Short mmCIF file of C-alpha atoms in Angstrom, two decimals:
data_model
loop_
_atom_site.label_atom_id
_atom_site.label_comp_id
_atom_site.label_asym_id
_atom_site.label_seq_id
_atom_site.Cartn_x
_atom_site.Cartn_y
_atom_site.Cartn_z
CA UNK A 1 -30.25 27.11 1.63
CA UNK A 2 -27.45 24.54 1.10
CA UNK A 3 -24.13 25.66 -0.33
CA UNK A 4 -23.22 24.42 -3.74
CA UNK A 5 -20.51 22.13 -3.68
CA UNK A 6 -17.45 22.79 -5.89
CA UNK A 7 -16.32 19.92 -8.16
CA UNK A 8 -12.80 18.77 -7.15
CA UNK A 9 -10.44 18.45 -10.03
CA UNK A 10 -8.32 15.14 -10.10
CA UNK A 11 -5.29 17.31 -8.88
CA UNK A 12 -7.10 18.52 -5.53
CA UNK A 13 -8.44 15.33 -4.64
CA UNK A 14 -6.00 13.58 -2.01
CA UNK A 15 -4.78 10.28 -3.15
CA UNK A 16 -4.53 7.46 -0.87
CA UNK A 17 -0.63 7.93 -0.39
CA UNK A 18 -1.87 11.62 0.66
CA UNK A 19 -4.33 10.29 3.06
CA UNK A 20 -1.74 7.99 4.55
CA UNK A 21 1.15 10.33 4.71
CA UNK A 22 -1.46 12.46 6.74
CA UNK A 23 -2.40 9.76 9.10
CA UNK A 24 0.98 8.64 9.74
CA UNK A 25 2.36 12.45 10.09
CA UNK A 26 -0.84 12.64 12.98
CA UNK A 27 0.07 9.73 14.73
CA UNK A 28 3.71 10.56 14.59
CA UNK A 29 3.32 13.92 15.94
CA UNK A 30 1.24 12.28 18.77
CA UNK A 31 3.80 9.54 19.59
CA UNK A 32 6.49 12.20 20.09
CA UNK A 33 4.70 14.60 22.08
CA UNK A 34 3.80 11.65 24.39
CA UNK A 35 7.23 10.22 24.51
CA UNK A 36 9.63 12.81 24.29
CA UNK A 37 7.45 14.54 27.27
CA UNK A 38 7.71 17.84 27.16
CA UNK A 39 8.15 20.34 30.20
CA UNK A 40 4.83 20.54 32.16
CA UNK A 41 3.87 17.15 30.98
CA UNK A 42 3.84 14.19 33.72
CA UNK A 43 3.81 10.83 31.46
CA UNK A 44 3.65 8.12 34.01
CA UNK A 45 6.67 5.66 33.35
CA UNK A 46 4.72 2.36 32.44
CA UNK A 47 2.69 4.40 29.94
CA UNK A 48 6.06 5.99 28.61
CA UNK A 49 7.77 2.41 28.73
CA UNK A 50 4.94 1.09 26.61
CA UNK A 51 4.97 4.41 24.04
CA UNK A 52 8.69 3.89 23.44
CA UNK A 53 8.77 0.82 21.48
CA UNK A 54 5.42 1.50 20.01
CA UNK A 55 6.37 2.51 16.48
CA UNK A 56 8.76 -0.72 16.12
CA UNK A 57 5.47 -3.02 17.33
CA UNK A 58 3.22 -1.27 14.71
CA UNK A 59 5.77 -1.58 11.98
CA UNK A 60 6.06 -5.08 12.59
CA UNK A 61 2.40 -5.77 12.66
CA UNK A 62 1.92 -3.68 9.29
CA UNK A 63 4.78 -6.27 7.96
CA UNK A 64 2.42 -9.18 9.52
CA UNK A 65 -0.64 -7.67 7.70
CA UNK A 66 0.76 -7.31 4.17
CA UNK A 67 2.52 -10.66 4.48
CA UNK A 68 -0.93 -12.10 5.07
CA UNK A 69 -2.80 -9.76 2.45
CA UNK A 70 -0.40 -10.86 -0.35
CA UNK A 71 -0.38 -14.73 0.79
CA UNK A 72 -4.15 -14.78 0.81
CA UNK A 73 -4.39 -12.82 -2.60
CA UNK A 74 -1.96 -15.19 -4.13
CA UNK A 75 -3.84 -18.43 -2.79
CA UNK A 76 -7.30 -16.96 -4.41
CA UNK A 77 -5.90 -15.78 -7.57
CA UNK A 78 -7.97 -16.71 -10.35
CA UNK A 79 -6.78 -18.48 -13.31
CA UNK A 80 -7.61 -17.20 -16.66
CA UNK A 81 -7.46 -20.18 -19.00
CA UNK A 82 -8.88 -18.43 -22.00
CA UNK A 83 -6.39 -15.75 -21.73
CA UNK A 84 -3.62 -18.11 -21.22
CA UNK A 85 -4.42 -20.13 -24.42
CA UNK A 86 -4.71 -16.58 -26.31
CA UNK A 87 -1.49 -15.70 -25.22
CA UNK A 88 0.30 -18.77 -26.50
CA UNK A 89 -1.82 -18.59 -29.69
CA UNK A 90 -0.43 -15.08 -29.87
CA UNK A 91 3.27 -16.40 -29.39
CA UNK A 92 2.80 -19.29 -31.70
CA UNK A 93 1.79 -16.74 -34.47
CA UNK A 94 4.42 -14.22 -33.75
CA UNK A 95 7.33 -17.16 -33.89
CA UNK A 96 5.63 -18.09 -37.31
CA UNK A 97 5.55 -14.70 -38.43
CA UNK A 98 9.46 -14.47 -37.26
CA UNK A 99 10.27 -17.80 -39.10
CA UNK A 100 8.58 -16.58 -42.30
CA UNK A 101 10.99 -13.31 -42.02
CA UNK A 102 14.06 -15.39 -41.61
CA UNK A 103 14.79 -15.25 -37.82
CA UNK A 104 15.61 -18.49 -36.17
CA UNK A 105 14.90 -19.26 -32.48
#
């Protein structure tokens, strides 16, 4: 018989930040274990030379990905004509109300 699953509370569920931090900790510890070459572990020189700058390469790649994502989302951002018209009307109403109360803009 299958075990009943317990509902997770919102506090128990791992957030996206927690998932990213766990992944980074796992990758960072694997990188450190290989790059620092503890006694008894012989890492070939070409591999070690490729491992040492790897975090910098990953950081640059992440920056490029982030910049491309922001640029794409900005380029495909939807205009909300109805919301803009509604906001302009609310601004006009607020200005009229303030003018009625004696405030000059």
